[in-house]
GROMACS .gro file of C-alpha atoms in nm:
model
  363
    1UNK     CA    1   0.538  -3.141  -5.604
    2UNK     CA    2   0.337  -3.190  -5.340
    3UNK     CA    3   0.460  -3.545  -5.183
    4UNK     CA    4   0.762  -3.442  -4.940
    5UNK     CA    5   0.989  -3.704  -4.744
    6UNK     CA    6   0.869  -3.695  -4.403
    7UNK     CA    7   0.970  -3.907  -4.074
    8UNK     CA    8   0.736  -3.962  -3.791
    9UNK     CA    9   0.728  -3.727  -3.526
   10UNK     CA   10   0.803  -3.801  -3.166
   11UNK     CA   11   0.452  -3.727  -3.062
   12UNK     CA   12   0.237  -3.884  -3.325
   13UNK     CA   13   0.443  -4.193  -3.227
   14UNK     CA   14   0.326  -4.150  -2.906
   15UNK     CA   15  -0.024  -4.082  -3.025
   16UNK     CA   16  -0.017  -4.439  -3.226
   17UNK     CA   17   0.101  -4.596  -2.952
   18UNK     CA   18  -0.170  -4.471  -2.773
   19UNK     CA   19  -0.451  -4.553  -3.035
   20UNK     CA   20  -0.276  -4.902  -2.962
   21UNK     CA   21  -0.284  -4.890  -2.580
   22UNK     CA   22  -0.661  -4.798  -2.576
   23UNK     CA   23  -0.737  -5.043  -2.846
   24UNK     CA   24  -0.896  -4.850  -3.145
   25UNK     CA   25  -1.095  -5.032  -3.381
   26UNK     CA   26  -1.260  -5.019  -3.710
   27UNK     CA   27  -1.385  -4.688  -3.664
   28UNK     CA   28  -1.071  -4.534  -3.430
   29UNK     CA   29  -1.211  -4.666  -3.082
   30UNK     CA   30  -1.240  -4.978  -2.938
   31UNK     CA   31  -1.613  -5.162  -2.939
   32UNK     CA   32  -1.564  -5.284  -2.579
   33UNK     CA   33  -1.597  -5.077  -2.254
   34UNK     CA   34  -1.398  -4.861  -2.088
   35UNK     CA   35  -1.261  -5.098  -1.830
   36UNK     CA   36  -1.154  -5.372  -2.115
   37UNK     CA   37  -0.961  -5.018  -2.244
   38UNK     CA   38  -0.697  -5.043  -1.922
   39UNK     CA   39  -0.715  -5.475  -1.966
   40UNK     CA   40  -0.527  -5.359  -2.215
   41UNK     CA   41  -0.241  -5.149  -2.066
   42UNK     CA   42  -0.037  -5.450  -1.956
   43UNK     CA   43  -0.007  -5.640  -2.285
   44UNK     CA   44   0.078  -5.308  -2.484
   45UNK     CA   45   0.332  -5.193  -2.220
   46UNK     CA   46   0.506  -5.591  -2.180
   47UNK     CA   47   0.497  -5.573  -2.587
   48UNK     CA   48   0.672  -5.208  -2.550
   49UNK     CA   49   0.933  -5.329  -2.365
   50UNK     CA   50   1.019  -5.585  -2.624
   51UNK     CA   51   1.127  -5.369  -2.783
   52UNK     CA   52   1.489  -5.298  -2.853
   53UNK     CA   53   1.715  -5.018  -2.694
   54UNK     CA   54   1.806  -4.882  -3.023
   55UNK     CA   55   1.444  -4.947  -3.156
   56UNK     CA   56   1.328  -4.694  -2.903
   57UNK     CA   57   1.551  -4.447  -2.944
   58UNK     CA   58   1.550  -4.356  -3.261
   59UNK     CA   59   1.155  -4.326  -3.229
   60UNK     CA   60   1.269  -4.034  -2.927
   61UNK     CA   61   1.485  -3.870  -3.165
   62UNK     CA   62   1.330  -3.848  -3.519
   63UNK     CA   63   1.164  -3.556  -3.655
   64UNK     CA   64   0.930  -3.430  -3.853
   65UNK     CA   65   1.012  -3.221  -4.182
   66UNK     CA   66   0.920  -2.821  -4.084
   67UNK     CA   67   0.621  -2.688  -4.246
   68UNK     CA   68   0.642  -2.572  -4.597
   69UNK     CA   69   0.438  -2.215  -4.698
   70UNK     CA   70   0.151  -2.316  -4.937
   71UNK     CA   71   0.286  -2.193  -5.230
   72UNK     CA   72   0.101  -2.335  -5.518
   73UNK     CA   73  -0.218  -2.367  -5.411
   74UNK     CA   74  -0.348  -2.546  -5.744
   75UNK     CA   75  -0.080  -2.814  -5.671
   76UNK     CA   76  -0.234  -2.900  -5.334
   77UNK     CA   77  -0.603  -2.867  -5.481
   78UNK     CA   78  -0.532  -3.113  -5.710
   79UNK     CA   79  -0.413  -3.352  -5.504
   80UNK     CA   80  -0.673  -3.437  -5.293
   81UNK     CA   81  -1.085  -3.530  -5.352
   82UNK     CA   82  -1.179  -3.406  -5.022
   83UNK     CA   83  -1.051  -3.117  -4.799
   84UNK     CA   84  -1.195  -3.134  -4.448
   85UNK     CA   85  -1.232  -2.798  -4.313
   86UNK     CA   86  -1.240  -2.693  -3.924
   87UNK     CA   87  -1.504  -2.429  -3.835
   88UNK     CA   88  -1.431  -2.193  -3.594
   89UNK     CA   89  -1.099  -1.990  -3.692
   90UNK     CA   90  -1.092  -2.123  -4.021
   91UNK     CA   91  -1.441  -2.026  -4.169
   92UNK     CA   92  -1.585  -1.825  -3.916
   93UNK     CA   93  -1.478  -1.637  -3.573
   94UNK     CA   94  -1.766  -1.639  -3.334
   95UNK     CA   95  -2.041  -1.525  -3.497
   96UNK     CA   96  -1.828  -1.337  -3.795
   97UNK     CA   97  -1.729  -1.511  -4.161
   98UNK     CA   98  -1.410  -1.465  -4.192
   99UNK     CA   99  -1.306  -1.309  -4.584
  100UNK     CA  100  -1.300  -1.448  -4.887
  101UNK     CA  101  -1.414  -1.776  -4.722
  102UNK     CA  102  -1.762  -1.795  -4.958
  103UNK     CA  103  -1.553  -1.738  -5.300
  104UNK     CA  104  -1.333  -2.000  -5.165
  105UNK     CA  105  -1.544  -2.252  -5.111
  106UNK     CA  106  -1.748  -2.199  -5.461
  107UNK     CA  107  -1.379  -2.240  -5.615
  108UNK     CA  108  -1.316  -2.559  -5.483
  109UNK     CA  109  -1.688  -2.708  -5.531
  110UNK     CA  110  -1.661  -2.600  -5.905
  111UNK     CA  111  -1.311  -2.793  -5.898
  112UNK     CA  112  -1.527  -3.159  -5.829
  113UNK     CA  113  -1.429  -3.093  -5.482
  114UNK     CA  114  -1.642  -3.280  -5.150
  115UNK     CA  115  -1.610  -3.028  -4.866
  116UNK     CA  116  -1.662  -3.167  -4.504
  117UNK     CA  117  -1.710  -2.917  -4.224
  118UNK     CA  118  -1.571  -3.073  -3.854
  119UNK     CA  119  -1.592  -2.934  -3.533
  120UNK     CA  120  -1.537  -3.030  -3.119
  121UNK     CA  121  -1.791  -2.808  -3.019
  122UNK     CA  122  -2.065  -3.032  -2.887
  123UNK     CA  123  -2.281  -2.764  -2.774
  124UNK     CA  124  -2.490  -2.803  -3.121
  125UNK     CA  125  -2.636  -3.047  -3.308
  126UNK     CA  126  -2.598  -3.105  -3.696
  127UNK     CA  127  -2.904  -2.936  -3.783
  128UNK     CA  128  -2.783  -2.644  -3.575
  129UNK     CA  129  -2.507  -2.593  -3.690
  130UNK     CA  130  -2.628  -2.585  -4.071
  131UNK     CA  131  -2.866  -2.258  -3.945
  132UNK     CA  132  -2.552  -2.087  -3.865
  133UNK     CA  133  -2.372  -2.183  -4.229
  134UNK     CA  134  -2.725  -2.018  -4.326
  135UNK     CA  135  -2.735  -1.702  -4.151
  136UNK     CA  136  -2.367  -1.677  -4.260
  137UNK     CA  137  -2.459  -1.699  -4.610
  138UNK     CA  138  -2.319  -2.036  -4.661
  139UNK     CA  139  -2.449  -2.308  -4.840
  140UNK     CA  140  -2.392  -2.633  -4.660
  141UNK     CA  141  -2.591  -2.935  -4.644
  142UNK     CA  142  -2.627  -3.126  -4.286
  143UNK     CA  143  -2.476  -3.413  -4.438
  144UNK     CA  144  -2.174  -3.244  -4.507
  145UNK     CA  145  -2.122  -3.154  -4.075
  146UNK     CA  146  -1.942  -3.330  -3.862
  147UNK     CA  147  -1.983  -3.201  -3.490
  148UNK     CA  148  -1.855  -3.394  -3.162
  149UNK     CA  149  -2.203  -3.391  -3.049
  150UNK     CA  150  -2.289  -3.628  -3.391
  151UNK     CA  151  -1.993  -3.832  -3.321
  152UNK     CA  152  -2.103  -3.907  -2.926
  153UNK     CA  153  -2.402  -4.026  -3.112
  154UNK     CA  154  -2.279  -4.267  -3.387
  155UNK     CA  155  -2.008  -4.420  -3.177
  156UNK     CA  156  -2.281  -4.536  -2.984
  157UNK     CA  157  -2.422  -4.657  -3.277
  158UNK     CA  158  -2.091  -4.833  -3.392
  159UNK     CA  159  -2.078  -5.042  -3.094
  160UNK     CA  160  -2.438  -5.161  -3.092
  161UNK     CA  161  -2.507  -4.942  -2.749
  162UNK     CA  162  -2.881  -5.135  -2.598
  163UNK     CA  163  -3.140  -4.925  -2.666
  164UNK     CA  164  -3.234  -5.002  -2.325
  165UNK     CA  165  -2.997  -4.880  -2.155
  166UNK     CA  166  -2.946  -4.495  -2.091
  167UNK     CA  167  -2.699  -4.212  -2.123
  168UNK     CA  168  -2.616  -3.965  -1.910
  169UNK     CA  169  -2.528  -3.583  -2.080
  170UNK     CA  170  -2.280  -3.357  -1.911
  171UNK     CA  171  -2.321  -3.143  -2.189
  172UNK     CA  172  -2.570  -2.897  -2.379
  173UNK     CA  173  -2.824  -2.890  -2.641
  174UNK     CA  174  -2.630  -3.065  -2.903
  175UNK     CA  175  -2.577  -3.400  -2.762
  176UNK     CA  176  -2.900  -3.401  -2.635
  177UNK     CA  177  -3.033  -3.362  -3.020
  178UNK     CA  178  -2.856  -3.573  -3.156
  179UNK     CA  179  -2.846  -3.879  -2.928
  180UNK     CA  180  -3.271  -3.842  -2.959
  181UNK     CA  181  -3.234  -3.905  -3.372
  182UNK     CA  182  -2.990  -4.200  -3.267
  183UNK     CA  183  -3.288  -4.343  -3.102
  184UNK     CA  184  -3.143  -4.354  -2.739
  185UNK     CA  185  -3.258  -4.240  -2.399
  186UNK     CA  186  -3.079  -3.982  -2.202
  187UNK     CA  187  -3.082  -3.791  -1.924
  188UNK     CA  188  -2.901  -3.492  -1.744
  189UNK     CA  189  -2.769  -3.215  -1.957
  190UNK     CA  190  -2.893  -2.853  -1.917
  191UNK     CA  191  -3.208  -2.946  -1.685
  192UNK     CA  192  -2.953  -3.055  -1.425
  193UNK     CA  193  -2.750  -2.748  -1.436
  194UNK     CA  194  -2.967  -2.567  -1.156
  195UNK     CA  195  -2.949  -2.873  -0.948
  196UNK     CA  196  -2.760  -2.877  -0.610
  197UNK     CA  197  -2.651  -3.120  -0.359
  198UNK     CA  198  -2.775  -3.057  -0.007
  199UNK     CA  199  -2.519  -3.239   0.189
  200UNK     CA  200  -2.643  -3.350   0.543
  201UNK     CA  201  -2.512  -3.645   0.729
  202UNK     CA  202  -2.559  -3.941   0.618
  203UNK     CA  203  -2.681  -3.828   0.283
  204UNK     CA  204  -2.695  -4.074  -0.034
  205UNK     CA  205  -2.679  -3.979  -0.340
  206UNK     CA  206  -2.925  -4.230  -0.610
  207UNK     CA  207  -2.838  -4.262  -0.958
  208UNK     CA  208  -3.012  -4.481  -1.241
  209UNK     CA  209  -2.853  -4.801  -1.289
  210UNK     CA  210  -2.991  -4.836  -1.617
  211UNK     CA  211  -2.754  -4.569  -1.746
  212UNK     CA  212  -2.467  -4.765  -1.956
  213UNK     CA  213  -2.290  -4.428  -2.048
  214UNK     CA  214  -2.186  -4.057  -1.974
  215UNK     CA  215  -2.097  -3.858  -2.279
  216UNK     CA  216  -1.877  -3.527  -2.121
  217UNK     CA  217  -1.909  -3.275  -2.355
  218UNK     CA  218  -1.886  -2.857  -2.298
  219UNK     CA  219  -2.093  -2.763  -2.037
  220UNK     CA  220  -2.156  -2.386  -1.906
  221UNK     CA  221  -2.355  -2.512  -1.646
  222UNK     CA  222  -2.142  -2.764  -1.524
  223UNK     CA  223  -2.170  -2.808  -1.153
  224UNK     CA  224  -2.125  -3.054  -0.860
  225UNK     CA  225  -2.440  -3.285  -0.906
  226UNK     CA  226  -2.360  -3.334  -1.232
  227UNK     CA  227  -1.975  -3.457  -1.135
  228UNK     CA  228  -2.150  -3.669  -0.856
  229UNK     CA  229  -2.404  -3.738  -1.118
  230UNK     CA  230  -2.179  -3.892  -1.355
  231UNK     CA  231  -1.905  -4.047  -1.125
  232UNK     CA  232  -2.144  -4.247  -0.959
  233UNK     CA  233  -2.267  -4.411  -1.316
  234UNK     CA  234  -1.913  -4.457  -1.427
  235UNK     CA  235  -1.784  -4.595  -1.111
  236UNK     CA  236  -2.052  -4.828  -1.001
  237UNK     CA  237  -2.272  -4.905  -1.320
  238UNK     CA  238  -2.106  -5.224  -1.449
  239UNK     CA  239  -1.936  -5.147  -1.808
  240UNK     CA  240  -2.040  -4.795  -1.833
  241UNK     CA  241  -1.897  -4.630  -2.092
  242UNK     CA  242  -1.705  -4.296  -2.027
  243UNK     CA  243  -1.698  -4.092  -2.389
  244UNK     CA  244  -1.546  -3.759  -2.409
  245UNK     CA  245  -1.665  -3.488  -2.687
  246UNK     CA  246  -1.315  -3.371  -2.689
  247UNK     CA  247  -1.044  -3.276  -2.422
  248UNK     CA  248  -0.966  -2.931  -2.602
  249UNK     CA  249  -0.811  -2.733  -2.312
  250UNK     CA  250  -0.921  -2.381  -2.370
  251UNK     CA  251  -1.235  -2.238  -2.627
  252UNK     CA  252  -1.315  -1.870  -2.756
  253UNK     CA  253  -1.615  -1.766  -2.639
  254UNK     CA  254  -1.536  -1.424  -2.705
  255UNK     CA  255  -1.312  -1.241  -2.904
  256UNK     CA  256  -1.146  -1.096  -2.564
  257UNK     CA  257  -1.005  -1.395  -2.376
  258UNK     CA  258  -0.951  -1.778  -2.396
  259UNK     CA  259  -1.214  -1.936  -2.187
  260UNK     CA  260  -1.172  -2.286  -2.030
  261UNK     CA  261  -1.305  -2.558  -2.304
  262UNK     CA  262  -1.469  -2.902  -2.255
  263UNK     CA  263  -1.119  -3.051  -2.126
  264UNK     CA  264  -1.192  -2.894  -1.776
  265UNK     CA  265  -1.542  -3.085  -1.749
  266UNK     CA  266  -1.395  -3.410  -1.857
  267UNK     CA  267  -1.082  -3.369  -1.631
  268UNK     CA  268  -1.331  -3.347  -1.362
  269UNK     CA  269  -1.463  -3.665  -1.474
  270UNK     CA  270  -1.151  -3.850  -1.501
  271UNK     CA  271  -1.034  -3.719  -1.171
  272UNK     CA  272  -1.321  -3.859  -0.972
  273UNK     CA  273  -1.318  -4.165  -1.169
  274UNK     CA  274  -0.964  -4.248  -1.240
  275UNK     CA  275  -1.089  -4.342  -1.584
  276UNK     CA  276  -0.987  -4.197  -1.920
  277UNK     CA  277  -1.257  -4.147  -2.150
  278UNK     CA  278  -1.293  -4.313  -2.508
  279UNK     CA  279  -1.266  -3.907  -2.723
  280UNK     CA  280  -1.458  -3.923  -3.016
  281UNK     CA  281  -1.360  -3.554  -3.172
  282UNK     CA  282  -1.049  -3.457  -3.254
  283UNK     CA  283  -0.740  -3.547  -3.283
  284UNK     CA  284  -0.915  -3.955  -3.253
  285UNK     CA  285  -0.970  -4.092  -3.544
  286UNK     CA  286  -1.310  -4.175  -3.511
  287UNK     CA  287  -1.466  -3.895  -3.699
  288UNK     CA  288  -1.190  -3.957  -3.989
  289UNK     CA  289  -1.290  -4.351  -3.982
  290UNK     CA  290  -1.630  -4.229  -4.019
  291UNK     CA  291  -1.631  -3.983  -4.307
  292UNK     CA  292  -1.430  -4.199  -4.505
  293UNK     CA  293  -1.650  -4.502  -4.466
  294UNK     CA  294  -1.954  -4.282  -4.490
  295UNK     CA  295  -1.799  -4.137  -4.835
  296UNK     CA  296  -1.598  -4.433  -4.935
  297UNK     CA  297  -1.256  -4.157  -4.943
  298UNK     CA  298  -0.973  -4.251  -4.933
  299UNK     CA  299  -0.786  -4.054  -4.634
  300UNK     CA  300  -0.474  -4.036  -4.894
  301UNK     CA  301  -0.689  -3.840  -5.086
  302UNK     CA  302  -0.801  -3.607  -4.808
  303UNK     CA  303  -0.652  -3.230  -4.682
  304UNK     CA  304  -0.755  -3.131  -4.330
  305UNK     CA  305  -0.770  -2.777  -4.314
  306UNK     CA  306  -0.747  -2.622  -3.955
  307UNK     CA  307  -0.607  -2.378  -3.708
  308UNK     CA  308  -0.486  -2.578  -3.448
  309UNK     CA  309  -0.229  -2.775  -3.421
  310UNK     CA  310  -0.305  -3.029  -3.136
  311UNK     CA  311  -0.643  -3.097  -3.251
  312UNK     CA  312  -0.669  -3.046  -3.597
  313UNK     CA  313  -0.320  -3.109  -3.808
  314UNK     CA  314  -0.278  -3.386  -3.548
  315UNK     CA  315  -0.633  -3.514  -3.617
  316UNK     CA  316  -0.529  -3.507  -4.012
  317UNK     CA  317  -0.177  -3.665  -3.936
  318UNK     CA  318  -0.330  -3.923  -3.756
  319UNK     CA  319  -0.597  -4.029  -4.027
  320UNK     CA  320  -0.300  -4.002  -4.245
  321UNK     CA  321  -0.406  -3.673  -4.471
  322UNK     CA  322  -0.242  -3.434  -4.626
  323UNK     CA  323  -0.275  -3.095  -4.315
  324UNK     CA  324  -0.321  -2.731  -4.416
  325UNK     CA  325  -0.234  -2.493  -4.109
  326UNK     CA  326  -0.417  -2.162  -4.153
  327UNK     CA  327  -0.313  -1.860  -3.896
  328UNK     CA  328  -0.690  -1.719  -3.900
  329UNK     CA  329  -0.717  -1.882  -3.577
  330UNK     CA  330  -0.542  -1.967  -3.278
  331UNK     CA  331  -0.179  -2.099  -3.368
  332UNK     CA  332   0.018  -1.800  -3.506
  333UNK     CA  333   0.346  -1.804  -3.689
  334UNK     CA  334   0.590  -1.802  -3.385
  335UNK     CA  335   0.408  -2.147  -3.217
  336UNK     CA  336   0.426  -2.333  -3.531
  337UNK     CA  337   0.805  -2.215  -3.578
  338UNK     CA  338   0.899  -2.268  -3.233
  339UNK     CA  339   1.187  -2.536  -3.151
  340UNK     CA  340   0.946  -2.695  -2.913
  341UNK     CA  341   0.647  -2.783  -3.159
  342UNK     CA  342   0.685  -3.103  -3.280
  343UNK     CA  343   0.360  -3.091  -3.466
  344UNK     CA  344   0.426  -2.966  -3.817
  345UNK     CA  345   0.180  -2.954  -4.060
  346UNK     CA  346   0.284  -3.055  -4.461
  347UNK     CA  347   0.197  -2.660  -4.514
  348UNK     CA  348   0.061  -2.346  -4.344
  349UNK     CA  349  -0.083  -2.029  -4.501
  350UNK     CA  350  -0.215  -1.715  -4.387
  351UNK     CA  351  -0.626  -1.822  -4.388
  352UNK     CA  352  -0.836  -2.052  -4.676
  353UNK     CA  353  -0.888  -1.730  -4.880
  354UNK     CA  354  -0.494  -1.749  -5.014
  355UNK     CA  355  -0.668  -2.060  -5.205
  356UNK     CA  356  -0.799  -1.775  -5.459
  357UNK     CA  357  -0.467  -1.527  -5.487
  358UNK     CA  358  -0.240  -1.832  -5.490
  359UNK     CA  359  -0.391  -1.963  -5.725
  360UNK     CA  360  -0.393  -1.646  -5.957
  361UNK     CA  361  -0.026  -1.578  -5.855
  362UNK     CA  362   0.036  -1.921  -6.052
  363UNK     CA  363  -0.123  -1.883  -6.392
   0.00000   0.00000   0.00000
């Protein structure tokens, strides 16, 4: 059977208590600015300490079952409507499919099955990303993608953001697509990547006080004027809103090396700011909130399918799915089984593929 006895880890403890401390709402974030975000801080921490000493203790010390190996895979299929499926390292690596992934997604859409395709990377929009599922060979509808650069987009949308007002992109192509079919105004993103500060004495920097938020995304032409750029609106346009892609630490550019991801550029951000940004990608729970009120799923009946650990099995523990760690990707065998992971996914497997010979094995 599928349903195993499970305490909550350490960490996603921590993580609630931080969708509590920076006051998620209906769709995982919190509707009011960024400053109401740290209004917040005192209550949460005075309501913390309420708390009693053996209370907090055993929320240090409890653990988290160890991940099983998917060995049934028709017992997990079953189980959910939906599986939720991360991109890079699960379906493709760079610009290669990885195998068996086309048989195993005609398997599970035979099966009744809604597939949902999620990713961080911002530096695309929807309708991008669907011409790579094409040239792949995949057939995917837009409607079924879910990139950051979408999600930068329809929080925005969630919260009512004034038409009038603008944003301001540190970030590429993809936010800039998709906050145009939102209907808002932007500025900044790749034009502004050639752009230098000539500092003389007595130099002042302007900046458009009409823009009401900075969306921080992946940038590979991040560079000084846009930090200024964007601390400037955060720190002295009243309420801006400071909204982070993701914070994912490291990408794969190349098959070669890791290569610094969209965390660096919003650590930037937050440096000169001394802000934290509202994240809308994973592990938040906006994008979760989203597809299941888009879809009208229920996230008990959902399986997010991913390769990393801190961004995607998190993201599905925190929606409250059922996680499927595959080792196509970035987290190998020895991180998941090390003593000092405490994120453990309900079950791991070599890559989405084992769907098909797991399945056989079975019958």
């Amino acid at each position: 059977m599928l349903s195993r006895t499970t305490t909550v880890i350490a960490s996603a403890s921590a993580s609630a208590k931080s969708s509590q401390l920076f006051g998620f709402g209906s769709f995982g974030i919190n509707s009011n600015n960024s400053n109401n975000l740290f209004c917040t801080r005192s209550t949460t921490t005075t309501s913390t300490r309420n708390l009693s000493w053996k209370s907090r203790m055993e929320d240090s010390f409890t653990t988290r079952a160890s991940a099983q190996p998917l060995t049934n895979a028709d017992d997990l299929i079953d189980s959910v409507e939906t599986f939720i499926f991360d991109c890079d390292g699960v379906i493709w690596k760079g610009d290669k499919l990885i195998d068996g992934v086309p048989q195993t997604l005609d398997m599970l859409r035979s099966k009744g099955k809604r597939l949902v395709f999620v990713t961080n990377n911002s530096t695309k929009s929807r309708k991008q990303y669907g011409k790579k599922f094409e040239t792949l060979g995949l057939n995917v509808n837009e409607e079924e993608i879910f990139a950051s650069s979408f999600a930068a987009a329809a929080y925005l949308k969630s919260i009512n953001f004034p038409k009038d007002k603008k944003v301001y992109v540190i970030g590429e192509e993809g936010i800039l697509k998709e906050l145009e079919l939102a209907g808002y105004q932007y500025l900044g993103g790749p034009e502004d990547g050639g752009k230098k500060i000539e500092l003389k004495p007595g130099y002042l920097m302007e900046h458009d006080e009409s823009v009401g938020a900075v969306v921080v995304g992946f940038d590979r032409n991040f560079n000084y004027y846009k930090i200024q750029y964007g601390t400037l609106c955060i720190r002295e346009n009243p309420g801006c809103f400071f909204i982070a892609t993701n914070r994912d630490a490291v990408t794969h550019l190349t098959d070669a090396q890791e290569w610094a991801g969209g965390g660096s550029m919003v650590g930037a951000i937050s440096g000169s700011t001394q802000r934290e940004p509202l994240v809308v990608g994973k592990p938040s729970t906006f994008m979760m909130d989203y597809l299941a009120n888009e879809f009208g799923i229920l996230k008990s009946q959902i399986c997010m399918v991913g390769d990393r650990l801190d961004t995607d099995i998190l993201f599905g523990q925190n929606g409250g799915c059922k996680t499927l760690l595959v080792l196509s990707g970035v987290t190998t065998l020895p991180v998941l089984q090390n003593p000092d992971n405490s994120i453990q996914p309900d079950f791991y497997t070599n890559k989405i593929s084992d769907f098909l010979s797991l399945k056989a094995a079975t019958v």
